[in-house]
């Protein structure tokens, strides 16, 4: 039925699409007033130029990334100015490949797998982000590779990449606890992990294996209320190694760049992201509150109150869903972005790369619940963008309307989170017992 | 009798026309002689010449490096500070009324937070002194002191230099693009433009279009914050093509910024502090409610699973 479309062909088409967009971007930059390339790309290139002459990349104002990125983009000066875009688009394609690998590891039938990969490769949001010169695809590729390593039992490699990705972008630190919990719930030595077949959308699970399986929910909740048990049962050799190695890599990178570039690196590359309170308008519900208070300092109480919802949601999601790792990470990322103090459009890529990993287990059909979710999310965004346009480009005072639009966006995100949770068929990545793998491979009928 | 009357009236006409012509000549010559008629009236100081080594590309940059502050209108003070020698004193004298600026017009184009400040003016050159100008290479310098509420993006301006819209440009002072007005400092933009004085035109029109962006203003009940622009300073920067001296003369010809005609205002929307309590409380409540909903659904889901399993 869909024999003519296979994974290889999809990758080739995606590659050509991205190459075409990069070429078009070069043309638009040269011939039109509004540039195709993101302003951040010029920041990276300038920083790379500085680094090539031995200076600090932080001399370029608004460069707030790891110096590694500037090093990666040095060929921008030697080869061609689009080297960075090619690199990011390749990372983009790698994400597609990794999605395919992960879904294969979880025995997802081919059609469903291809559809899920297409959700990433042909999503207009994602292919423009790499071709415009945004570095997020690299982070996404690293995170998916970490998931693959964990699924294959390569704990040390996973830890190495995790330390690196947290150095690159701080937000993956929210994944620390689920990774540790998953590595513990295996109760198995490295390289002896058994993958429980996901049985997507079959609705029937093997009753015998279920009986052997320790109920995840009650165990996790009990562990939540018994800290000593938590510590005792959760520090296995895997999680210890993971924590040790990733922590060491992170501190090594931090120390190295601190030695090279001093406090500028710490302030711009690290602390900026942790203490960022940008009063300018963005999707976050907190922007108007921050603007109204920007002439005074924020009290400790205020900071804690704004952190509380985020913390509650993250902990609840982790302790309930950690065993179904990609699902947990997806929900965590959506919630993290929605409750964050600053939301910019590039943050959405962080969960777009995890979306294909959960689609096969969702009982939500495209008609009509899927379409409702998509239109709700995009509609509330467009509504916000409309008010943002009026404020910024027409100069009218619409702060209240814009703030209400951001509240609406949070509401939309919440509704979508609830619907996704409700329609998901929870399936653990590892089964805690050393039973033989489930040989029934139920095919999903579309 | 008739002939006499005709003679008399024609002679009156003749004299009337003569008087008229004389007056016309007088007016024209007056206008020609002091083409900066408008400015002459408002001139508050004589010509000022500041001599700096040509390696100093920007006058405002030089001042900022020396004093750590933005250059205000005290060019006289700066000239005295730089000091003058015989050569520059004679230069001041010889430069009297060589050229001048007139008909300064300014307006803002665009809407919203990103607009362009357009400055139009005329550069007038006295015909007798064309030889002086032919021995010197000159640029027009516009020094724009930006009010706190707006900023110029140095990278955008560099882009314009690359496209040869300006000869050169520098932004001195606070170039942080992200901070709101309350946390920002002043900045100044110095734009260098080419002149066309080499062509035998005594008057050339120059237009400077400067793209500017508004910062987030301090809070106000009115809902809009008013940003006022001052008059710019117009100078000429000339380098001698004849002598070996590696000195460039910055020449100010008495353009005074005391006038407040051409007052330009930019209204920027700002937050209303009366909203603070309402906005903060509703924001936190919404965040809390959404978080609780998610946590509840997670708990319900897990209790359902327990019930299914048991």
XYZ file of C-alpha atoms in Angstrom:
756
model
C 0.000 0.000 0.000
C 2.633 2.461 1.007
C 5.498 0.482 -0.441
C 6.720 3.299 -2.638
C 7.307 5.511 0.346
C 10.006 4.138 2.504
C 12.249 5.679 5.047
C 15.155 6.220 2.679
C 13.032 8.126 0.207
C 11.585 10.304 2.939
C 15.069 11.200 4.090
C 16.178 12.056 0.574
C 13.160 14.286 -0.037
C 13.684 15.999 3.331
C 17.346 16.566 2.542
C 16.521 18.189 -0.789
C 13.830 20.300 0.836
C 16.281 21.632 3.377
C 19.013 22.251 0.818
C 16.517 24.139 -1.305
C 15.473 26.271 1.630
C 19.062 27.096 2.535
C 19.719 28.191 -1.032
C 16.520 30.228 -1.072
C 17.512 31.783 2.241
C 20.788 32.972 0.757
C 18.918 34.540 -2.143
C 16.382 36.257 0.094
C 19.086 37.660 2.365
C 20.838 39.239 -0.583
C 17.816 40.590 -2.419
C 15.114 41.472 0.031
C 14.716 43.899 2.894
C 13.515 41.252 5.371
C 16.073 38.515 5.894
C 15.283 34.788 5.883
C 18.169 33.979 8.189
C 17.562 34.304 11.900
C 19.372 37.141 13.647
C 20.904 34.553 16.009
C 22.794 33.003 13.115
C 24.693 36.242 12.564
C 25.457 36.310 16.267
C 26.926 32.791 16.028
C 28.944 33.676 12.926
C 30.362 36.812 14.485
C 31.269 34.858 17.602
C 32.949 32.201 15.425
C 34.969 34.944 13.725
C 36.085 36.205 17.132
C 37.013 32.738 18.302
C 39.005 32.097 15.118
C 41.188 35.095 15.946
C 41.659 33.817 19.481
C 39.275 36.241 21.211
C 36.307 35.509 23.435
C 32.993 34.821 21.677
C 31.239 36.760 24.427
C 32.640 39.989 23.017
C 29.787 39.699 20.568
C 26.814 41.162 22.392
C 23.791 38.868 22.856
C 25.941 35.740 22.392
C 24.590 33.595 25.199
C 25.521 30.087 24.188
C 28.266 27.654 24.855
C 31.609 28.538 23.230
C 31.388 25.084 21.654
C 28.856 26.460 19.214
C 31.253 29.203 18.118
C 33.944 26.563 17.579
C 31.565 24.427 15.543
C 30.854 27.342 13.255
C 34.447 28.265 12.463
C 34.115 26.678 9.003
C 31.600 29.482 8.313
C 34.626 31.645 7.686
C 36.782 29.039 5.961
C 34.322 27.144 3.780
C 31.075 29.026 3.285
C 28.837 31.192 5.426
C 26.072 28.560 5.189
C 28.133 25.842 6.835
C 26.256 26.363 10.099
C 22.887 26.029 8.411
C 24.022 22.822 6.706
C 25.201 21.493 10.057
C 21.913 22.306 11.752
C 19.862 20.840 8.920
C 21.928 17.651 9.065
C 21.209 17.459 12.784
C 17.588 17.927 11.816
C 17.772 14.890 9.506
C 19.595 12.949 12.224
C 16.644 13.571 14.520
C 14.423 11.931 11.910
C 16.790 8.956 11.792
C 16.880 8.647 15.577
C 13.084 8.776 15.784
C 13.001 5.879 13.366
C 15.567 3.938 15.402
C 13.720 4.468 18.664
C 10.394 3.446 17.186
C 12.017 0.360 15.655
C 13.470 -0.536 19.053
C 9.963 -0.339 20.475
C 8.605 -2.471 17.617
C 6.285 0.026 16.080
C 4.807 -1.166 12.755
C 6.285 0.409 9.650
C 3.397 2.583 8.491
C 2.922 4.125 11.876
C 6.647 4.620 12.177
C 6.886 6.433 8.853
C 3.962 8.659 9.771
C 5.595 9.575 13.033
C 8.906 10.357 11.347
C 7.043 12.468 8.778
C 5.553 14.498 11.626
C 9.071 15.674 12.366
C 10.645 15.797 8.913
C 7.794 17.620 7.185
C 6.656 19.863 9.982
C 6.997 23.401 8.552
C 8.061 24.693 11.923
C 10.959 22.275 12.229
C 12.395 22.465 8.755
C 12.458 26.232 8.812
C 14.195 26.357 12.148
C 17.307 24.513 10.958
C 17.474 26.246 7.597
C 17.147 29.664 9.226
C 20.251 28.994 11.258
C 18.887 28.086 14.663
C 20.986 25.635 16.695
C 18.114 23.754 18.398
C 18.214 20.683 16.079
C 21.633 19.809 17.513
C 20.189 19.735 21.040
C 17.257 17.614 19.876
C 19.578 15.147 18.151
C 21.679 14.813 21.300
C 18.628 14.168 23.481
C 17.287 11.482 21.174
C 20.706 9.854 21.029
C 20.764 9.767 24.814
C 17.383 7.998 24.798
C 18.749 5.459 22.288
C 21.827 4.850 24.428
C 19.710 4.313 27.522
C 17.446 1.929 25.643
C 20.476 -0.008 24.430
C 22.001 -0.099 27.862
C 24.981 2.088 27.032
C 24.908 4.032 30.265
C 28.356 5.601 30.024
C 27.789 6.963 26.551
C 24.378 8.301 27.561
C 25.945 10.005 30.561
C 28.644 11.619 28.413
C 26.152 13.111 25.972
C 23.858 14.179 28.782
C 26.592 16.143 30.493
C 27.401 17.763 27.180
C 23.812 18.682 26.320
C 23.186 20.253 29.734
C 26.310 22.346 29.206
C 25.029 23.341 25.774
C 21.514 24.211 26.852
C 20.446 24.227 30.484
C 16.884 22.999 30.086
C 17.654 19.228 29.741
C 18.465 19.261 33.444
C 14.749 18.589 33.964
C 15.335 15.153 32.426
C 17.858 14.156 35.106
C 15.363 12.580 37.474
C 13.468 10.508 34.873
C 16.747 9.186 33.445
C 17.901 8.162 36.894
C 14.549 6.571 37.750
C 14.447 4.617 34.486
C 17.970 3.368 34.966
C 16.966 2.154 38.407
C 13.650 0.547 37.586
C 15.428 -1.763 35.204
C 16.843 -3.741 38.084
C 19.143 -5.191 35.527
C 22.796 -4.925 34.783
C 23.997 -2.878 31.827
C 23.628 -4.509 28.460
C 21.097 -6.987 29.799
C 18.117 -4.709 29.482
C 15.024 -6.225 28.080
C 12.714 -4.062 26.114
C 9.032 -4.579 26.647
C 7.290 -4.432 23.332
C 5.064 -1.419 23.297
C 2.035 -3.056 21.625
C 0.754 0.261 20.387
C -2.980 0.703 20.133
C -3.611 -2.976 20.579
C -5.570 -2.454 23.733
C -4.574 -5.879 24.901
C -1.578 -6.586 27.004
C -0.194 -9.919 28.024
C -1.916 -10.574 31.352
C 0.785 -12.904 32.596
C 3.558 -10.390 32.157
C 1.405 -7.780 33.825
C 1.024 -9.891 36.906
C 4.777 -10.221 37.245
C 5.318 -6.540 36.720
C 5.579 -4.419 39.821
C 2.817 -1.857 39.655
C 4.607 1.320 38.637
C 2.128 3.799 40.029
C 1.899 2.593 43.615
C 5.608 1.928 43.869
C 6.446 5.391 42.641
C 3.969 7.118 44.932
C 5.133 5.136 47.914
C 8.674 6.061 47.081
C 7.634 9.679 46.952
C 6.522 9.550 50.547
C 9.309 7.396 51.903
C 12.544 9.262 51.243
C 14.759 6.617 52.773
C 13.266 3.901 50.581
C 13.703 6.210 47.626
C 17.366 6.629 48.285
C 17.950 3.023 49.137
C 16.203 1.500 46.161
C 17.121 4.088 43.620
C 20.843 4.211 43.825
C 21.976 1.373 41.665
C 25.252 1.157 39.845
C 23.674 2.475 36.646
C 22.209 5.614 38.048
C 25.320 6.262 40.103
C 27.535 5.999 37.022
C 25.136 8.127 35.032
C 25.085 10.877 37.625
C 28.834 10.770 38.180
C 29.860 10.840 34.537
C 27.342 13.423 33.338
C 28.124 15.651 36.309
C 31.847 15.374 35.625
C 31.442 16.224 31.953
C 29.306 19.242 32.803
C 31.755 20.541 35.393
C 34.702 19.847 33.137
C 33.177 21.920 30.316
C 32.210 24.691 32.711
C 35.686 24.764 34.255
C 37.418 24.687 30.870
C 35.460 27.604 29.446
C 35.681 29.514 32.693
C 39.450 29.172 32.487
C 39.394 30.381 28.889
C 36.853 33.169 29.068
C 36.352 34.030 32.733
C 33.250 35.490 34.314
C 31.842 36.599 30.978
C 31.226 32.957 30.118
C 29.505 32.262 33.444
C 27.344 35.360 33.284
C 26.340 35.261 29.646
C 26.445 31.562 28.965
C 25.032 30.134 32.186
C 23.623 32.540 34.755
C 21.736 34.590 32.179
C 19.465 31.646 31.445
C 18.796 30.958 35.094
C 17.982 34.512 36.131
C 16.480 35.778 32.922
C 13.631 38.213 33.525
C 12.944 39.808 30.198
C 10.141 42.372 30.456
C 9.628 42.446 26.702
C 6.520 40.770 25.424
C 6.677 37.030 24.810
C 4.247 34.106 25.015
C 4.737 33.623 28.755
C 1.971 34.653 31.151
C 4.559 36.280 33.378
C 5.761 38.902 30.903
C 3.366 41.673 31.948
C 3.929 40.934 35.622
C 7.692 41.204 35.055
C 7.300 44.449 33.077
C 5.107 45.994 35.769
C 7.744 45.135 38.355
C 10.901 45.793 36.386
C 11.658 49.005 38.193
C 11.802 47.193 41.532
C 13.528 44.022 42.479
C 11.590 40.814 42.863
C 11.091 39.544 46.369
C 12.045 36.000 47.278
C 8.386 35.161 47.885
C 7.469 36.229 44.362
C 10.241 34.135 42.861
C 9.165 31.088 44.848
C 5.497 31.509 43.960
C 6.297 31.609 40.278
C 8.500 28.546 40.606
C 5.940 26.501 42.551
C 3.530 25.529 39.724
C 6.473 24.508 37.558
C 7.938 22.351 40.311
C 4.611 20.706 41.171
C 3.887 19.726 37.595
C 7.393 18.461 36.872
C 7.496 16.256 39.973
C 4.001 14.869 39.383
C 4.824 13.986 35.783
C 8.176 12.445 36.641
C 6.955 10.220 39.432
C 3.971 8.990 37.459
C 5.356 8.554 33.974
C 9.124 8.143 34.244
C 8.965 4.490 33.220
C 7.548 5.446 29.822
C 10.551 7.593 29.152
C 9.773 9.401 25.867
C 6.244 10.178 27.054
C 7.515 11.549 30.332
C 10.114 13.702 28.602
C 7.541 15.035 26.143
C 5.076 16.032 28.865
C 7.807 17.531 30.981
C 9.067 19.642 28.099
C 5.611 20.934 27.162
C 4.903 21.818 30.790
C 8.336 23.355 31.279
C 7.919 25.631 28.284
C 4.331 26.561 29.176
C 5.123 27.548 32.780
C 8.437 29.219 32.021
C 9.050 32.923 32.681
C 10.077 33.516 29.087
C 8.754 31.640 26.055
C 10.095 32.179 22.582
C 9.077 30.295 19.463
C 12.333 28.328 19.238
C 11.534 26.548 22.535
C 8.723 24.674 20.781
C 11.248 22.561 18.888
C 12.250 21.016 22.206
C 9.029 19.061 22.389
C 8.381 18.727 18.647
C 11.298 16.307 18.467
C 9.726 14.138 21.190
C 6.216 14.229 19.713
C 6.846 11.510 17.078
C 7.984 9.201 19.890
C 4.609 9.224 21.610
C 2.225 9.309 18.665
C 2.031 5.527 18.136
C 0.721 5.095 21.698
C -1.897 7.778 21.553
C -5.485 6.709 21.044
C -6.290 10.187 19.843
C -7.324 10.102 16.226
C -6.508 12.979 13.914
C -10.235 13.443 13.342
C -11.340 15.191 15.361
C -9.474 15.286 18.634
C -6.078 15.557 17.017
C -7.207 18.400 14.808
C -8.831 20.118 17.777
C -5.544 19.987 19.682
C -3.563 21.302 16.754
C -6.008 24.136 16.018
C -6.275 25.052 19.679
C -2.505 25.349 20.003
C -1.938 27.167 16.744
C -5.043 29.311 17.139
C -4.078 30.608 20.567
C -0.569 31.305 19.250
C -1.861 33.221 16.236
C -4.203 35.164 18.493
C -1.250 36.186 20.656
C 0.811 37.078 17.592
C -1.981 39.335 16.364
C -1.952 41.395 19.563
C 1.832 41.338 19.587
C 1.841 42.775 16.074
C -0.557 45.537 17.082
C 1.612 46.438 20.059
C 4.943 46.369 18.313
C 4.191 47.447 14.773
C 1.156 49.642 15.206
C 2.211 51.192 18.487
C -1.104 50.824 20.290
C -1.350 50.118 23.982
C -2.759 46.602 24.028
C -0.824 45.229 26.980
C -3.912 43.888 28.748
C -5.189 42.165 25.626
C -1.758 40.685 24.944
C -1.525 39.440 28.530
C -4.968 37.828 28.268
C -3.845 36.199 25.021
C -0.875 34.684 26.851
C -3.223 33.367 29.566
C -5.268 31.802 26.793
C -2.120 30.205 25.392
C -1.371 28.670 28.791
C -4.941 27.389 28.980
C -4.581 25.845 25.509
C -1.322 24.162 26.529
C -2.970 22.802 29.684
C -5.955 21.411 27.778
C -3.661 19.739 25.260
C -1.521 18.258 28.045
C -4.632 16.855 29.723
C -5.931 15.393 26.468
C -2.585 13.819 25.606
C -2.309 12.293 29.085
C -5.851 10.977 28.897
C -5.412 9.343 25.491
C -2.009 7.849 26.011
C -1.509 4.167 26.471
C 1.136 3.984 29.117
C 3.872 1.526 28.168
C 7.110 1.115 29.973
C 10.346 1.216 28.067
C 11.921 -1.470 30.265
C 10.178 -4.225 32.096
C 11.515 -4.631 35.580
C 11.379 -8.419 35.528
C 13.830 -10.499 33.525
C 11.085 -12.137 31.497
C 11.532 -13.154 27.894
C 10.575 -10.516 25.377
C 6.987 -10.482 24.264
C 6.995 -12.129 20.888
C 3.541 -11.026 19.859
C 3.927 -8.245 17.394
C 0.514 -6.749 17.023
C 0.158 -4.724 13.866
C -1.805 -1.602 14.100
C -4.515 -1.102 11.582
C -5.023 2.448 10.596
C 0.906 118.984 -22.017
C 0.019 115.428 -22.781
C 3.542 114.647 -23.777
C 4.808 116.110 -20.519
C 2.432 113.969 -18.476
C 3.383 110.886 -20.389
C 7.012 111.740 -19.937
C 6.507 112.254 -16.230
C 4.609 109.038 -15.693
C 7.085 107.043 -17.717
C 9.942 108.534 -15.768
C 8.159 107.597 -12.535
C 7.718 104.132 -13.874
C 11.347 104.031 -14.823
C 12.460 105.097 -11.391
C 9.980 102.820 -9.714
C 11.368 99.889 -11.600
C 14.889 101.014 -10.826
C 14.063 101.238 -7.143
C 12.400 97.884 -7.362
C 15.396 96.369 -9.085
C 17.718 97.932 -6.587
C 15.683 96.530 -3.734
C 15.581 93.159 -5.388
C 19.311 93.180 -5.857
C 19.743 94.215 -2.283
C 17.559 91.404 -1.028
C 19.191 88.838 -3.246
C 22.662 89.934 -2.357
C 21.785 89.909 1.289
C 20.439 86.450 0.916
C 23.458 85.329 -1.057
C 25.890 86.943 1.294
C 24.432 85.333 4.387
C 22.734 82.238 3.084
C 22.427 81.000 6.615
C 20.121 83.903 7.276
C 17.928 81.915 9.594
C 20.880 80.531 11.494
C 22.755 83.775 11.557
C 20.085 85.137 13.800
C 20.279 82.152 16.085
C 24.023 81.653 16.004
C 25.243 81.457 19.538
C 28.923 80.937 18.932
C 31.372 81.571 16.137
C 32.835 78.846 14.000
C 34.574 76.201 16.010
C 37.307 74.039 14.652
C 38.559 70.987 16.486
C 41.699 69.428 15.185
C 42.267 65.773 15.871
C 44.554 63.170 14.318
C 42.843 61.477 11.413
C 43.124 58.148 13.202
C 40.299 59.393 15.422
C 37.385 58.410 13.253
C 34.610 59.566 15.532
C 34.417 62.771 17.535
C 31.899 61.334 19.992
C 34.060 58.223 20.339
C 37.066 60.356 21.173
C 35.121 62.256 23.820
C 33.670 59.061 25.299
C 37.072 57.451 25.563
C 38.493 60.498 27.290
C 35.628 61.323 29.650
C 33.454 58.230 29.845
C 30.439 60.370 29.017
C 28.326 61.303 26.060
C 29.404 64.480 24.275
C 26.881 67.231 24.977
C 26.682 70.492 23.054
C 29.804 71.965 24.566
C 31.959 71.894 21.461
C 33.596 75.113 22.521
C 34.827 73.426 25.662
C 36.073 70.469 23.667
C 37.916 72.758 21.248
C 39.637 74.482 24.129
C 40.506 71.158 25.654
C 42.018 69.846 22.454
C 43.915 73.087 22.204
C 44.722 74.990 19.073
C 47.847 76.054 17.379
C 48.550 78.867 14.935
C 47.507 76.759 12.004
C 44.114 75.891 13.349
C 43.485 79.445 14.538
C 44.135 80.726 11.047
C 41.972 77.939 9.754
C 39.108 79.122 11.939
C 39.514 82.577 10.537
C 39.700 81.478 6.935
C 36.781 79.162 7.320
C 34.426 81.923 8.325
C 31.320 81.401 6.270
C 32.943 79.018 3.805
C 29.971 76.830 4.143
C 26.924 76.391 6.285
C 23.845 74.342 6.805
C 20.297 75.487 6.401
C 16.702 74.366 6.210
C 16.868 71.622 8.723
C 13.755 69.498 8.629
C 13.098 66.435 10.682
C 10.314 63.969 10.924
C 9.672 60.389 11.978
C 8.422 57.831 9.532
C 6.826 54.539 10.372
C 4.562 53.234 13.078
C 5.004 51.300 16.252
C 8.269 50.507 17.974
C 10.483 50.633 14.910
C 10.682 53.913 13.067
C 13.144 55.985 11.083
C 14.255 59.483 11.945
C 14.649 61.465 8.742
C 16.826 64.562 8.799
C 16.885 66.820 5.753
C 19.185 69.736 5.390
C 21.023 71.782 2.825
C 24.730 72.287 2.604
C 25.620 75.695 1.157
C 29.055 76.652 -0.154
C 30.307 80.150 -0.833
C 31.584 80.373 -4.413
C 34.813 82.244 -3.554
C 35.974 79.454 -1.359
C 35.555 76.567 -3.728
C 39.331 76.464 -4.021
C 39.613 75.762 -0.318
C 37.142 72.967 -0.621
C 38.902 71.526 -3.633
C 42.066 71.212 -1.563
C 40.266 69.350 1.156
C 38.351 66.134 1.307
C 35.261 66.709 3.436
C 32.483 64.652 4.943
C 29.286 65.794 6.589
C 28.921 64.602 10.161
C 25.563 64.384 11.895
C 25.662 63.889 15.655
C 22.348 62.633 16.934
C 21.902 62.521 20.696
C 19.261 59.879 21.302
C 16.841 60.270 24.188
C 16.838 57.408 26.694
C 13.672 55.828 25.350
C 15.121 54.862 21.965
C 18.169 53.047 20.724
C 19.962 52.423 17.475
C 21.093 48.933 16.569
C 24.814 49.091 15.717
C 24.601 45.935 13.596
C 21.728 47.309 11.547
C 23.674 50.518 10.970
C 26.768 48.551 9.946
C 24.574 46.789 7.408
C 23.630 50.213 6.004
C 27.287 51.183 5.787
C 27.966 48.011 3.824
C 25.171 48.993 1.449
C 26.769 52.444 1.174
C 23.789 54.317 2.516
C 26.135 56.026 4.957
C 29.847 56.520 4.680
C 30.413 55.519 8.253
C 28.463 55.299 11.484
C 29.148 54.804 15.176
C 26.917 54.309 18.180
C 28.488 55.463 21.412
C 27.087 54.880 24.868
C 24.519 52.324 25.921
C 24.102 49.890 23.065
C 22.259 47.227 25.024
C 19.367 46.330 22.782
C 17.320 44.519 25.366
C 17.024 46.599 28.515
C 13.989 48.766 29.220
C 14.383 52.566 29.510
C 14.449 52.567 33.282
C 17.643 50.524 33.253
C 19.319 52.168 30.276
C 21.680 55.012 29.638
C 21.965 57.594 26.908
C 23.562 56.929 23.599
C 24.655 59.002 20.669
C 24.864 58.178 16.984
C 27.462 59.742 14.736
C 26.766 59.455 11.022
C 29.248 60.378 8.326
C 27.893 61.206 4.885
C 29.568 62.008 1.638
C 29.237 65.471 0.195
C 28.927 66.399 -3.412
C 30.801 69.633 -3.116
C 33.244 68.616 -5.762
C 30.549 69.145 -8.282
C 30.166 72.860 -8.856
C 26.954 73.057 -6.905
C 26.689 75.654 -4.266
C 23.912 73.950 -2.518
C 23.351 70.259 -2.051
C 20.579 68.570 -0.214
C 21.418 65.813 2.217
C 19.035 63.334 3.763
C 19.892 61.080 6.664
C 17.475 58.294 7.485
C 18.296 56.665 10.800
C 16.423 53.500 11.818
C 15.558 53.594 15.512
C 13.814 51.285 17.963
C 11.870 52.112 21.088
C 12.780 50.635 24.432
C 10.179 49.509 26.910
C 9.305 52.765 28.639
C 8.810 53.278 32.381
C 5.278 52.708 33.609
C 2.737 55.466 33.244
C -0.956 55.787 33.969
C -1.465 57.604 30.682
C -0.669 54.460 28.747
C 1.772 56.173 26.417
C 5.211 57.552 27.010
C 6.326 60.626 25.057
C 9.818 60.670 23.661
C 11.188 63.987 22.456
C 14.035 64.421 20.073
C 16.543 67.235 20.239
C 18.185 68.977 17.358
C 21.209 67.252 15.928
C 24.641 68.758 15.577
C 25.899 69.188 12.043
C 29.604 69.354 11.370
C 32.062 68.963 8.554
C 35.121 66.801 8.858
C 37.820 67.865 6.440
C 41.235 66.546 5.646
C 43.739 68.503 3.654
C 44.773 66.870 0.408
C 47.612 69.308 -0.083
C 49.612 69.440 3.127
C 51.273 66.475 4.750
C 49.579 67.003 8.110
C 47.742 63.938 9.302
C 45.147 66.033 11.042
C 41.446 66.250 10.367
C 39.474 69.369 11.149
C 36.045 69.055 12.662
C 34.192 72.231 11.805
C 31.069 73.425 13.500
C 29.378 76.381 11.854
C 27.198 77.832 14.466
C 24.144 75.654 14.195
C 22.428 76.197 17.481
C 20.191 73.693 19.142
C 18.329 76.216 21.205
C 15.440 76.227 18.808
C 12.558 73.994 19.567
C 10.804 74.238 16.269
C 10.601 70.853 14.565
C 9.720 69.274 17.884
C 9.343 65.609 17.149
C 7.477 63.296 19.429
C 7.251 59.565 19.505
C 4.492 57.976 21.532
C 5.432 54.558 22.862
C 2.841 52.390 24.625
C 3.730 51.631 28.210
C 2.363 49.594 31.044
C -0.006 50.988 33.614
C 1.079 50.539 37.215
C -2.543 50.529 38.346
C -2.865 47.116 36.756
C -0.126 45.632 38.912
C -2.137 43.973 41.685
C -4.766 42.589 39.347
C -2.288 41.297 36.776
C 0.067 39.717 39.292
C -2.678 37.973 41.245
C -4.487 36.634 38.173
C -1.187 35.476 36.661
C -0.212 33.485 39.730
C -3.704 32.107 40.222
C -3.897 30.932 36.595
C -0.511 29.262 36.836
C -1.514 27.545 40.058
C -4.892 26.417 38.711
C -3.351 24.993 35.529
C -0.675 23.219 37.545
C -3.255 21.752 39.921
C -5.386 20.542 37.019
C -2.437 18.725 35.516
C -1.384 17.222 38.844
C -4.956 16.094 39.561
C -5.283 14.453 36.173
C -2.000 12.643 36.736
C -3.197 11.389 40.141
C -6.598 10.363 38.744
C -4.903 8.540 35.947
C -2.710 6.614 38.347
C -5.633 5.718 40.631
C -7.530 4.474 37.573
C -4.583 2.332 36.632
C -4.421 0.952 40.154
C -8.096 0.093 40.011
C -7.584 -1.655 36.683
C -4.667 -3.630 37.992
C -6.138 -4.744 41.301
